[in-house]
Tab-separated table of C-alpha atoms in Angstrom:
chain	number	residue	atom	x	y	z
A	373	MET	CA	-157.556	-81.156	50.650
A	374	ASN	CA	-156.044	-84.250	52.233
A	375	LYS	CA	-157.342	-84.747	55.763
A	376	GLY	CA	-154.680	-85.511	58.364
A	377	TYR	CA	-154.656	-88.405	60.816
A	378	ILE	CA	-155.819	-85.884	63.401
A	379	HIS	CA	-157.859	-83.095	61.866
A	380	ILE	CA	-159.063	-80.176	63.975
A	381	GLU	CA	-161.213	-77.521	62.330
A	382	ASN	CA	-162.482	-74.245	63.836
A	383	LEU	CA	-162.377	-75.679	67.350
A	384	SER	CA	-163.633	-73.344	70.076
A	385	LYS	CA	-164.282	-73.855	73.744
A	386	SER	CA	-165.399	-71.469	76.465
A	387	PHE	CA	-165.753	-71.879	80.202
A	388	GLY	CA	-168.403	-69.386	81.254
A	389	PHE	CA	-167.545	-66.109	79.549
A	390	GLN	CA	-163.892	-67.035	79.104
A	391	LYS	CA	-162.950	-68.275	75.653
A	392	VAL	CA	-160.200	-70.843	76.198
A	393	LEU	CA	-159.825	-72.051	72.606
A	394	ASP	CA	-160.619	-69.751	69.709
A	395	SER	CA	-161.106	-71.237	66.219
A	396	ILE	CA	-158.228	-73.686	66.345
A	397	ASN	CA	-157.218	-75.347	63.066
A	398	LEU	CA	-154.605	-78.085	63.238
A	399	GLN	CA	-153.670	-81.142	61.249
A	400	PHE	CA	-151.282	-83.921	62.206
A	401	ASP	CA	-150.165	-86.917	60.185
A	402	LYS	CA	-149.780	-90.464	61.461
A	403	GLY	CA	-146.419	-90.773	63.178
A	404	ASP	CA	-146.192	-87.065	63.980
A	405	PHE	CA	-144.657	-86.296	67.339
A	406	VAL	CA	-146.081	-82.914	68.205
A	407	THR	CA	-144.934	-80.719	71.069
A	408	LEU	CA	-147.439	-78.142	72.183
A	409	PHE	CA	-145.869	-75.163	73.944
A	410	GLY	CA	-147.652	-72.305	75.605
A	411	PRO	CA	-147.798	-70.303	78.827
A	412	ASN	CA	-150.130	-71.167	81.707
A	413	GLY	CA	-153.757	-70.695	80.677
A	414	ALA	CA	-152.967	-70.881	76.960
A	415	GLY	CA	-155.518	-73.671	76.426
A	416	LYS	CA	-153.112	-76.628	76.067
A	417	THR	CA	-154.813	-78.825	78.652
A	418	THR	CA	-158.270	-77.978	77.304
A	419	LEU	CA	-157.184	-78.987	73.799
A	420	ILE	CA	-155.749	-82.262	75.120
A	421	ARG	CA	-158.907	-82.971	77.139
A	422	ILE	CA	-161.134	-82.348	74.126
A	423	LEU	CA	-159.002	-84.658	71.964
A	424	SER	CA	-159.124	-87.333	74.658
A	425	THR	CA	-162.974	-87.108	74.618
A	426	ILE	CA	-163.210	-86.119	78.316
A	427	ILE	CA	-164.816	-82.790	77.485
A	428	LYS	CA	-166.750	-81.621	74.472
A	429	SER	CA	-165.989	-78.609	72.330
A	430	ASP	CA	-168.533	-75.831	71.821
A	431	GLU	CA	-167.859	-75.414	68.126
A	432	GLY	CA	-165.795	-77.008	65.406
A	433	SER	CA	-165.077	-80.533	64.307
A	434	ILE	CA	-162.433	-83.127	65.048
A	435	SER	CA	-161.687	-86.315	63.226
A	436	ILE	CA	-159.130	-88.806	64.454
A	437	SER	CA	-158.093	-91.701	62.243
A	438	ASP	CA	-161.175	-90.933	60.104
A	439	TYR	CA	-163.478	-91.241	63.110
A	440	ASN	CA	-165.626	-88.236	63.891
A	441	ILE	CA	-165.358	-87.314	67.580
A	442	LYS	CA	-169.081	-86.474	67.766
A	443	ASN	CA	-170.570	-89.776	66.634
A	444	GLU	CA	-167.718	-92.301	66.704
A	445	VAL	CA	-166.346	-91.487	70.110
A	446	GLN	CA	-166.012	-95.103	71.282
A	447	ASN	CA	-163.746	-95.952	68.327
A	448	ILE	CA	-161.561	-92.964	69.191
A	449	ARG	CA	-161.351	-94.029	72.837
A	450	LYS	CA	-159.936	-97.401	71.767
A	451	ILE	CA	-156.940	-95.799	70.054
A	452	ILE	CA	-156.183	-92.931	72.442
A	453	GLY	CA	-154.153	-92.875	75.634
A	454	LEU	CA	-154.052	-89.891	77.979
A	455	LEU	CA	-151.569	-88.876	80.614
A	456	SER	CA	-152.983	-85.956	82.541
A	457	HIS	CA	-152.088	-83.829	85.584
A	458	GLU	CA	-154.144	-86.230	87.719
A	459	ASN	CA	-152.952	-89.810	87.753
A	460	TYR	CA	-156.407	-91.489	87.586
A	461	LEU	CA	-155.189	-94.271	89.898
A	462	TYR	CA	-157.048	-95.896	92.785
A	463	GLN	CA	-155.282	-95.174	96.075
A	464	ASN	CA	-156.121	-98.486	97.744
A	465	LEU	CA	-155.163	-100.792	94.895
A	466	THR	CA	-151.605	-101.869	94.190
A	467	VAL	CA	-149.710	-100.701	91.116
A	468	PHE	CA	-150.337	-104.023	89.384
A	469	GLU	CA	-154.014	-104.206	90.389
A	470	ASN	CA	-154.602	-100.685	89.042
A	471	LEU	CA	-152.976	-101.444	85.711
A	472	LYS	CA	-154.683	-104.818	85.401
A	473	PHE	CA	-158.008	-103.114	86.092
A	474	PHE	CA	-157.481	-100.465	83.403
A	475	GLY	CA	-156.198	-103.192	81.039
A	476	LYS	CA	-159.468	-105.096	81.496
A	477	LEU	CA	-161.447	-102.010	80.471
A	478	TYR	CA	-159.645	-102.174	77.110
A	479	ASN	CA	-159.895	-105.987	76.878
A	480	ILE	CA	-156.156	-106.321	76.373
A	481	LYS	CA	-154.670	-109.772	75.797
A	482	ASN	CA	-151.721	-111.087	77.853
A	483	ALA	CA	-152.279	-108.268	80.311
A	484	GLU	CA	-149.863	-109.468	83.006
A	485	GLU	CA	-146.958	-109.925	80.609
A	486	SER	CA	-147.574	-106.625	78.833
A	487	ILE	CA	-147.941	-104.662	82.089
A	488	SER	CA	-144.792	-106.223	83.610
A	489	CYS	CA	-142.841	-105.303	80.480
A	490	LYS	CA	-144.051	-101.683	80.600
A	491	LEU	CA	-143.353	-101.392	84.329
A	492	ASN	CA	-139.818	-102.587	83.651
A	493	LYS	CA	-139.332	-99.980	80.942
A	494	ILE	CA	-140.327	-97.134	83.274
A	495	GLY	CA	-138.325	-98.569	86.193
A	496	VAL	CA	-141.119	-99.332	88.675
A	497	TYR	CA	-141.456	-103.114	88.366
A	498	SER	CA	-140.151	-103.538	91.915
A	499	LYS	CA	-143.072	-101.414	93.185
A	500	ARG	CA	-145.752	-103.516	91.458
A	501	ASN	CA	-147.222	-104.884	94.703
A	502	GLU	CA	-147.288	-101.591	96.597
A	503	LEU	CA	-150.459	-99.621	97.202
A	504	ILE	CA	-150.679	-96.376	95.210
A	505	ARG	CA	-151.299	-94.369	98.394
A	506	ASN	CA	-147.853	-95.408	99.702
A	507	LEU	CA	-145.928	-94.208	96.641
A	508	SER	CA	-144.173	-90.891	96.047
A	509	SER	CA	-145.665	-88.511	93.489
A	510	GLY	CA	-142.835	-89.209	91.020
A	511	ILE	CA	-143.435	-92.964	91.161
A	512	LYS	CA	-147.193	-92.388	90.824
A	513	GLN	CA	-146.462	-90.319	87.716
A	514	ARG	CA	-144.443	-93.203	86.265
A	515	VAL	CA	-147.270	-95.661	87.030
A	516	SER	CA	-149.690	-93.216	85.435
A	517	ILE	CA	-147.531	-93.202	82.286
A	518	VAL	CA	-147.920	-97.004	82.128
A	519	ARG	CA	-151.675	-96.619	82.724
A	520	SER	CA	-151.933	-94.263	79.760
A	521	ILE	CA	-150.237	-96.758	77.415
A	522	VAL	CA	-151.573	-99.982	78.970
A	523	HIS	CA	-153.657	-100.695	75.831
A	524	ASP	CA	-150.868	-99.780	73.363
A	525	PRO	CA	-152.755	-96.792	71.912
A	526	GLU	CA	-152.119	-95.502	68.408
A	527	ILE	CA	-152.279	-91.924	69.676
A	528	ILE	CA	-150.878	-90.768	72.980
A	529	LEU	CA	-151.739	-87.443	74.569
A	530	LEU	CA	-149.327	-86.378	77.289
A	531	ASP	CA	-150.115	-83.304	79.341
A	532	GLU	CA	-146.884	-82.128	80.975
A	533	PRO	CA	-145.517	-85.657	81.367
A	534	PHE	CA	-142.191	-84.551	82.851
A	535	VAL	CA	-143.751	-82.906	85.910
A	536	GLY	CA	-142.685	-84.742	89.064
A	537	LEU	CA	-140.233	-87.007	87.243
A	538	ASP	CA	-136.606	-87.197	88.363
A	539	ILE	CA	-133.721	-87.376	85.850
A	540	LYS	CA	-134.001	-91.161	85.606
A	541	GLY	CA	-137.765	-90.974	85.141
A	542	SER	CA	-137.384	-88.380	82.363
A	543	GLU	CA	-134.805	-90.596	80.652
A	544	TYR	CA	-137.170	-93.573	80.809
A	545	LEU	CA	-139.931	-91.429	79.325
A	546	LEU	CA	-137.694	-90.207	76.498
A	547	ASP	CA	-136.870	-93.860	75.745
A	548	ILE	CA	-140.592	-94.589	75.542
A	549	PHE	CA	-140.972	-91.608	73.168
A	550	LYS	CA	-138.277	-93.125	70.922
A	551	GLU	CA	-140.209	-96.382	70.906
A	552	PHE	CA	-143.422	-94.550	69.932
A	553	LYS	CA	-141.612	-92.997	67.002
A	554	LYS	CA	-140.160	-96.339	65.947
A	555	GLU	CA	-143.679	-97.835	66.003
A	556	ASN	CA	-144.981	-94.863	63.959
A	557	LYS	CA	-147.376	-93.808	66.725
A	558	THR	CA	-148.731	-90.300	66.953
A	559	ALA	CA	-148.072	-88.235	70.062
A	560	LEU	CA	-149.138	-84.842	71.315
A	561	VAL	CA	-147.086	-83.602	74.254
A	562	THR	CA	-147.524	-80.387	76.203
A	563	THR	CA	-144.629	-79.036	78.208
A	564	HIS	CA	-142.982	-75.824	79.415
A	565	ASP	CA	-139.521	-77.361	79.106
A	566	LEU	CA	-138.223	-76.282	75.685
A	567	ARG	CA	-135.202	-78.615	75.821
A	568	LEU	CA	-137.198	-81.767	76.656
A	569	GLY	CA	-140.067	-80.719	74.422
A	570	LEU	CA	-137.884	-80.373	71.349
A	571	HIS	CA	-136.003	-83.599	72.078
A	572	GLU	CA	-138.003	-86.068	69.994
A	573	CYS	CA	-140.628	-83.929	68.306
A	574	THR	CA	-141.315	-83.680	64.587
A	575	LYS	CA	-143.685	-80.754	64.808
A	576	VAL	CA	-143.968	-77.731	67.111
A	577	VAL	CA	-147.140	-75.844	67.927
A	578	VAL	CA	-147.302	-72.750	70.125
A	579	LEU	CA	-150.618	-71.879	71.682
A	580	ASN	CA	-151.313	-68.585	73.448
A	581	GLU	CA	-154.596	-67.099	74.643
A	582	GLY	CA	-156.499	-69.892	72.924
A	583	GLN	CA	-155.013	-69.242	69.487
A	584	ILE	CA	-152.333	-70.941	67.412
A	585	LYS	CA	-149.316	-68.615	67.263
A	586	PHE	CA	-146.872	-70.993	65.638
A	587	ASN	CA	-147.195	-74.297	63.794
A	588	ASP	CA	-144.298	-75.768	61.860
A	589	ARG	CA	-142.236	-78.879	61.373
A	590	VAL	CA	-139.111	-79.126	63.488
A	591	GLU	CA	-136.777	-79.217	60.454
A	592	ASN	CA	-137.914	-75.678	59.601
A	593	ILE	CA	-137.005	-74.389	63.054
A	594	GLU	CA	-133.657	-73.104	64.215
A	595	ILE	CA	-133.540	-75.008	67.496
A	596	ASP	CA	-130.896	-72.716	69.059
A	597	LYS	CA	-133.003	-69.642	68.399
A	598	PHE	CA	-136.353	-71.197	69.285
A	599	GLU	CA	-136.336	-69.866	72.850
A	600	GLU	CA	-136.163	-66.313	71.529
A	601	THR	CA	-138.871	-67.020	68.949
A	602	TYR	CA	-141.047	-68.591	71.633
A	603	LYS	CA	-140.646	-65.632	73.991
A	604	SER	CA	-141.504	-63.189	71.233
A	605	LEU	CA	-144.634	-65.210	70.423
A	606	ILE	CA	-146.008	-65.353	73.926
A	607	TYR	CA	-144.847	-62.048	75.405
A	608	SER	CA	-145.409	-59.780	72.399
B	1478	MET	CA	-169.655	-108.648	81.413
B	1479	ASN	CA	-165.868	-108.574	81.831
B	1480	THR	CA	-166.067	-104.831	82.352
B	1481	LEU	CA	-168.844	-105.159	84.903
B	1482	ALA	CA	-166.882	-107.807	86.818
B	1483	ALA	CA	-163.678	-105.716	86.674
B	1484	ILE	CA	-165.314	-102.587	88.109
B	1485	LEU	CA	-167.147	-104.615	90.739
B	1486	TRP	CA	-163.929	-106.411	91.711
B	1487	LYS	CA	-162.150	-103.054	92.022
B	1488	ASP	CA	-164.908	-101.647	94.282
B	1489	ILE	CA	-165.029	-104.730	96.499
B	1490	ILE	CA	-161.221	-104.965	96.884
B	1491	ASN	CA	-161.120	-101.258	97.714
B	1492	GLU	CA	-163.823	-101.670	100.360
B	1493	LEU	CA	-162.270	-104.822	101.855
B	1494	ARG	CA	-159.015	-102.873	102.338
B	1495	THR	CA	-160.474	-99.675	103.746
B	1496	LYS	CA	-163.853	-100.830	105.138
B	1497	GLU	CA	-164.745	-97.138	105.189
B	1498	ILE	CA	-168.145	-97.388	103.476
B	1499	VAL	CA	-169.672	-100.322	105.360
B	1500	LEU	CA	-168.111	-99.313	108.706
B	1501	SER	CA	-169.364	-95.730	108.492
B	1502	MET	CA	-172.812	-96.969	107.450
B	1503	ALA	CA	-172.861	-99.534	110.273
B	1504	ALA	CA	-171.761	-96.977	112.880
B	1505	PHE	CA	-174.442	-94.520	111.731
B	1506	SER	CA	-177.045	-97.343	111.826
B	1507	ILE	CA	-176.225	-98.189	115.438
B	1508	VAL	CA	-176.368	-94.531	116.509
B	1509	LEU	CA	-179.749	-94.042	114.805
B	1510	VAL	CA	-181.366	-97.143	116.329
B	1511	VAL	CA	-180.044	-96.327	119.803
B	1512	ILE	CA	-181.439	-92.756	119.545
B	1513	PHE	CA	-184.821	-94.099	118.399
B	1514	ASN	CA	-184.798	-96.641	121.214
B	1515	PHE	CA	-184.217	-94.004	123.896
B	1516	SER	CA	-186.389	-91.248	122.467
B	1517	LEU	CA	-189.568	-93.100	121.468
B	1518	VAL	CA	-192.174	-94.846	123.543
B	1519	ILE	CA	-192.975	-97.953	121.570
B	1520	ASN	CA	-195.640	-100.367	122.760
B	1521	ASN	CA	-197.735	-103.161	121.295
B	1522	ASP	CA	-200.255	-100.682	119.873
B	1523	ASN	CA	-197.865	-98.695	117.727
B	1524	ILE	CA	-194.955	-101.069	117.128
B	1525	GLY	CA	-196.358	-102.464	113.870
B	1526	TYR	CA	-196.766	-98.995	112.350
B	1527	LEU	CA	-193.956	-96.959	113.871
B	1528	VAL	CA	-191.032	-99.368	113.564
B	1529	PRO	CA	-191.367	-100.019	109.781
B	1530	SER	CA	-191.278	-96.250	109.162
B	1531	LEU	CA	-188.268	-95.816	111.415
B	1532	LEU	CA	-186.546	-98.791	109.780
B	1533	TRP	CA	-186.931	-97.392	106.253
B	1534	ILE	CA	-186.071	-93.830	107.293
B	1535	SER	CA	-182.874	-95.255	108.776
B	1536	ILE	CA	-182.199	-97.236	105.597
B	1537	ILE	CA	-182.440	-94.195	103.332
B	1538	PHE	CA	-180.315	-92.013	105.660
B	1539	VAL	CA	-177.630	-94.678	106.021
B	1540	GLY	CA	-177.854	-95.570	102.318
B	1541	THR	CA	-177.349	-91.939	101.295
B	1542	LEU	CA	-174.220	-91.800	103.440
B	1543	GLY	CA	-172.914	-94.889	101.622
B	1544	LEU	CA	-173.733	-93.474	98.182
B	1545	SER	CA	-171.753	-90.305	98.914
B	1546	ARG	CA	-168.734	-92.355	99.989
B	1547	THR	CA	-168.752	-94.667	96.946
B	1548	PHE	CA	-168.422	-91.725	94.602
B	1549	ALA	CA	-165.955	-89.867	96.827
B	1550	ILE	CA	-163.557	-92.775	96.165
B	1551	GLU	CA	-164.022	-92.297	92.421
B	1552	LYS	CA	-163.212	-88.594	92.786
B	1553	GLU	CA	-159.843	-89.240	94.464
B	1554	ASN	CA	-157.169	-88.698	91.784
B	1555	SER	CA	-160.113	-88.292	89.336
B	1556	ALA	CA	-159.992	-92.072	88.953
B	1557	ILE	CA	-163.433	-92.154	87.333
B	1558	THR	CA	-162.001	-90.140	84.418
B	1559	GLY	CA	-159.605	-93.041	83.840
B	1560	ILE	CA	-162.639	-95.300	83.432
B	1561	LEU	CA	-164.451	-92.795	81.225
B	1562	LEU	CA	-161.442	-92.572	78.896
B	1563	SER	CA	-161.893	-96.242	78.043
B	1564	PRO	CA	-164.380	-97.421	75.405
B	1565	ILE	CA	-166.600	-99.252	77.887
B	1566	ASP	CA	-170.366	-99.159	77.642
B	1567	ARG	CA	-171.477	-96.563	80.211
B	1568	SER	CA	-174.426	-98.755	81.224
B	1569	MET	CA	-171.900	-101.404	82.379
B	1570	LEU	CA	-170.312	-98.790	84.635
B	1571	TYR	CA	-173.773	-97.961	85.940
B	1572	LEU	CA	-174.722	-101.595	86.581
B	1573	SER	CA	-171.465	-102.331	88.399
B	1574	LYS	CA	-171.985	-99.286	90.614
B	1575	VAL	CA	-175.588	-100.335	91.308
B	1576	ILE	CA	-174.425	-103.811	92.341
B	1577	SER	CA	-171.654	-102.554	94.648
B	1578	ASN	CA	-174.019	-99.995	96.224
B	1579	LEU	CA	-176.645	-102.723	96.594
B	1580	ILE	CA	-174.169	-104.955	98.439
B	1581	TYR	CA	-173.257	-102.159	100.902
B	1582	ILE	CA	-176.927	-101.229	101.432
B	1583	LEU	CA	-178.018	-104.849	101.958
B	1584	ILE	CA	-175.288	-105.430	104.541
B	1585	THR	CA	-176.301	-102.390	106.597
B	1586	GLN	CA	-180.005	-103.000	105.949
B	1587	PHE	CA	-179.840	-106.407	107.610
B	1588	LEU	CA	-177.776	-104.958	110.446
B	1589	LEU	CA	-180.489	-102.318	110.939
B	1590	LEU	CA	-183.215	-104.975	110.822
B	1591	PHE	CA	-181.345	-107.050	113.395
B	1592	LEU	CA	-180.934	-104.026	115.703
B	1593	PHE	CA	-184.615	-103.077	115.374
B	1594	VAL	CA	-185.777	-106.650	116.021
B	1595	VAL	CA	-183.556	-106.983	119.111
B	1596	LEU	CA	-184.000	-103.516	120.637
B	1597	PHE	CA	-187.738	-103.162	119.925
B	1598	ASN	CA	-188.539	-106.824	120.544
B	1599	ILE	CA	-190.319	-107.312	117.223
B	1600	ASN	CA	-191.981	-110.597	116.352
B	1601	ILE	CA	-191.733	-111.238	112.600
B	1602	ASN	CA	-194.156	-114.191	112.966
B	1603	GLY	CA	-192.126	-116.547	110.833
B	1604	GLU	CA	-192.436	-114.342	107.696
B	1605	VAL	CA	-188.667	-113.815	107.497
B	1606	GLY	CA	-188.512	-114.839	103.834
B	1607	LEU	CA	-191.151	-112.278	102.846
B	1608	LEU	CA	-189.430	-109.573	104.860
B	1609	ILE	CA	-186.122	-110.345	103.140
B	1610	ILE	CA	-187.812	-110.031	99.721
B	1611	VAL	CA	-189.268	-106.618	100.689
B	1612	MET	CA	-185.871	-105.474	101.972
B	1613	ILE	CA	-184.116	-106.579	98.780
B	1614	LEU	CA	-186.710	-104.949	96.487
B	1615	GLY	CA	-186.506	-101.711	98.486
B	1616	ALA	CA	-182.708	-101.793	98.362
B	1617	ILE	CA	-182.711	-102.362	94.588
B	1618	GLY	CA	-184.970	-99.332	94.074
B	1619	PHE	CA	-182.798	-97.216	96.334
B	1620	SER	CA	-179.488	-98.219	94.774
B	1621	THR	CA	-180.671	-97.933	91.135
B	1622	LEU	CA	-181.859	-94.369	91.631
B	1623	GLY	CA	-179.218	-93.476	94.229
B	1624	THR	CA	-176.394	-94.445	91.866
B	1625	LEU	CA	-177.788	-92.192	89.140
B	1626	PHE	CA	-178.304	-89.197	91.434
B	1627	SER	CA	-174.988	-89.561	93.254
B	1628	THR	CA	-173.262	-89.494	89.847
B	1629	MET	CA	-175.153	-86.271	89.077
B	1630	ALA	CA	-174.042	-84.772	92.382
B	1631	ILE	CA	-170.409	-85.929	92.100
B	1632	ASN	CA	-168.988	-82.651	90.779
B	1633	THR	CA	-171.064	-80.235	92.802
B	1634	LYS	CA	-169.612	-78.444	95.808
B	1635	LEU	CA	-172.578	-79.341	98.024
B	1636	ARG	CA	-172.883	-82.950	96.889
B	1637	GLU	CA	-173.585	-84.340	100.398
B	1638	LEU	CA	-176.470	-81.872	100.725
B	1639	LEU	CA	-177.653	-82.059	97.127
B	1640	LEU	CA	-177.902	-85.858	96.985
B	1641	PRO	CA	-180.716	-86.275	99.570
B	1642	VAL	CA	-182.485	-83.175	98.242
B	1643	ILE	CA	-182.770	-84.627	94.724
B	1644	LEU	CA	-182.995	-88.314	95.687
B	1645	PHE	CA	-185.572	-88.412	98.500
B	1646	PRO	CA	-188.552	-86.942	96.599
B	1647	VAL	CA	-188.092	-89.378	93.706
B	1648	ILE	CA	-187.532	-92.440	95.902
B	1649	ILE	CA	-190.798	-91.841	97.824
B	1650	PRO	CA	-192.883	-94.453	95.871
B	1651	VAL	CA	-190.383	-97.192	96.736
B	1652	ILE	CA	-190.191	-96.176	100.399
B	1653	ILE	CA	-193.989	-95.884	100.851
B	1654	ASN	CA	-194.587	-99.362	99.426
B	1655	ALA	CA	-191.681	-100.882	101.331
B	1656	VAL	CA	-192.954	-99.342	104.597
B	1657	ARG	CA	-196.488	-100.629	103.973
B	1658	ALA	CA	-195.317	-104.145	103.120
B	1659	THR	CA	-193.001	-104.216	106.169
B	1660	SER	CA	-195.805	-102.925	108.369
B	1661	ILE	CA	-198.139	-105.722	107.226
B	1662	ILE	CA	-195.458	-108.333	107.981
B	1663	PHE	CA	-194.811	-106.839	111.463
B	1664	ASN	CA	-198.586	-106.932	112.084
B	1665	GLY	CA	-198.764	-110.625	111.246
B	1666	GLY	CA	-199.869	-110.396	107.591
B	1667	GLY	CA	-198.756	-112.812	104.867
B	1668	TYR	CA	-198.067	-112.918	101.125
B	1669	ALA	CA	-201.692	-112.303	100.091
B	1670	GLU	CA	-201.787	-108.955	101.915
B	1671	ILE	CA	-198.414	-107.665	100.755
B	1672	SER	CA	-198.474	-108.937	97.145
B	1673	PRO	CA	-199.887	-105.634	95.692
B	1674	TYR	CA	-197.039	-103.722	97.345
B	1675	LEU	CA	-194.482	-106.255	96.114
B	1676	LYS	CA	-195.768	-105.848	92.552
B	1677	ILE	CA	-195.528	-102.054	92.779
B	1678	LEU	CA	-191.994	-102.359	94.193
B	1679	ILE	CA	-190.960	-104.665	91.335
B	1680	CYS	CA	-192.452	-102.231	88.782
B	1681	PHE	CA	-190.610	-99.242	90.252
B	1682	ASP	CA	-187.348	-101.211	90.443
B	1683	ILE	CA	-187.615	-102.112	86.753
B	1684	ILE	CA	-188.587	-98.560	85.720
B	1685	PHE	CA	-185.763	-96.997	87.755
B	1686	LEU	CA	-183.199	-99.538	86.549
B	1687	VAL	CA	-184.049	-99.261	82.853
B	1688	THR	CA	-184.441	-95.472	82.692
B	1689	SER	CA	-181.333	-94.856	84.805
B	1690	ALA	CA	-179.233	-97.221	82.649
B	1691	LEU	CA	-180.456	-95.408	79.529
B	1692	VAL	CA	-179.681	-91.897	80.759
B	1693	TYR	CA	-176.523	-92.751	82.701
B	1694	GLU	CA	-174.244	-92.110	79.712
B	1695	PHE	CA	-175.382	-88.487	79.496
B	1696	VAL	CA	-175.147	-87.980	83.251
B	1697	VAL	CA	-171.686	-89.472	83.706
B	1698	GLU	CA	-170.187	-87.854	80.600
B	1699	GLU	CA	-171.255	-84.412	81.726
B	1700	SER	CA	-170.235	-84.871	85.360
């Protein structure tokens, strides 16, 4: 069997007595743009955090770009970017200082030019010299988006990226998604917004109570009827 | 080394802007020395034995306060997770944290020494260089172990309470030898008398630094 670019096999994770992920099997190809839907507590964030190497699974195996997450974790970290609920930014550093700092951790070349370009794309270049603590949550979220892609990762994991973004911010993010697709990058996005989630995706996965309830390519889905399908999957 | 410099730069810039770590440590130092000055009867007979103990007790109390603050900054917005997502060597993160903690501890340590010398009228008998070496070796031991344990305590609810409970028993060898060496200097002794204590301090510093750097990856990844 051909292994995918991201290969997840029998993945399980519990917190205490609560099983959050239960024998998950998933496979994504390079360039896949996957939207992960699911109600609160479905296990979406846990899955994203395991893939990003922040937490470890209890059982199962994951390989990303042929690297095994257990013993080649540093290689995986080089090619993964994560946007999470928390922004991971230092309150008392400016936007630019934060991004330059995170850029240095990845040894990126031409950091200033690359960061300025990304800040422009997300519409916060004018805020580059402001301290994070003085920014609104929406602007922080935009800066955090730049932080997650500061090293031009091959794989981007976005956990509810639209939260806190205004219409303009969401448009900027969708433009970035288009760019990812053009560059054949792989993305895994979690969201509750069916419209935004289906916008650019190539594959849809529905997770509920730690189990995969739906996993198919977008061309096999009737977009207009997906809301009904989704409701039947999570409320049945 | 780039990583180490980047994390150190970030910590120093953060502290220069907020001044919350060094200022809180300095304020606590002043309060402690003033309380000691009013509550204890110190004369020529006991000054050489009592003041070194008080000095090092103050250093570990004030240092523990600083350690808690350094990691509280990393917890804001879960910023440390941003660092852990990157492929940096975890020992570089550890070393940078040790150096920044060492800088904060040394600053307040010399403030404490100054306050003790002035308020208790201590005569160091010209052995300032030796005293500085003892202070630095003691501070290295404290910050190497303190950085490791404060990382362990970072995600616990009672981290301010837990940190001294797990740190103080292990740091005892460093403190005992630092107190003895300081006491000898305050009593007019020289290098020959304190050299055994200096050697023990150097040994503990190396042991703490190497073992902590080796285990730090497991501690920080799980925290």
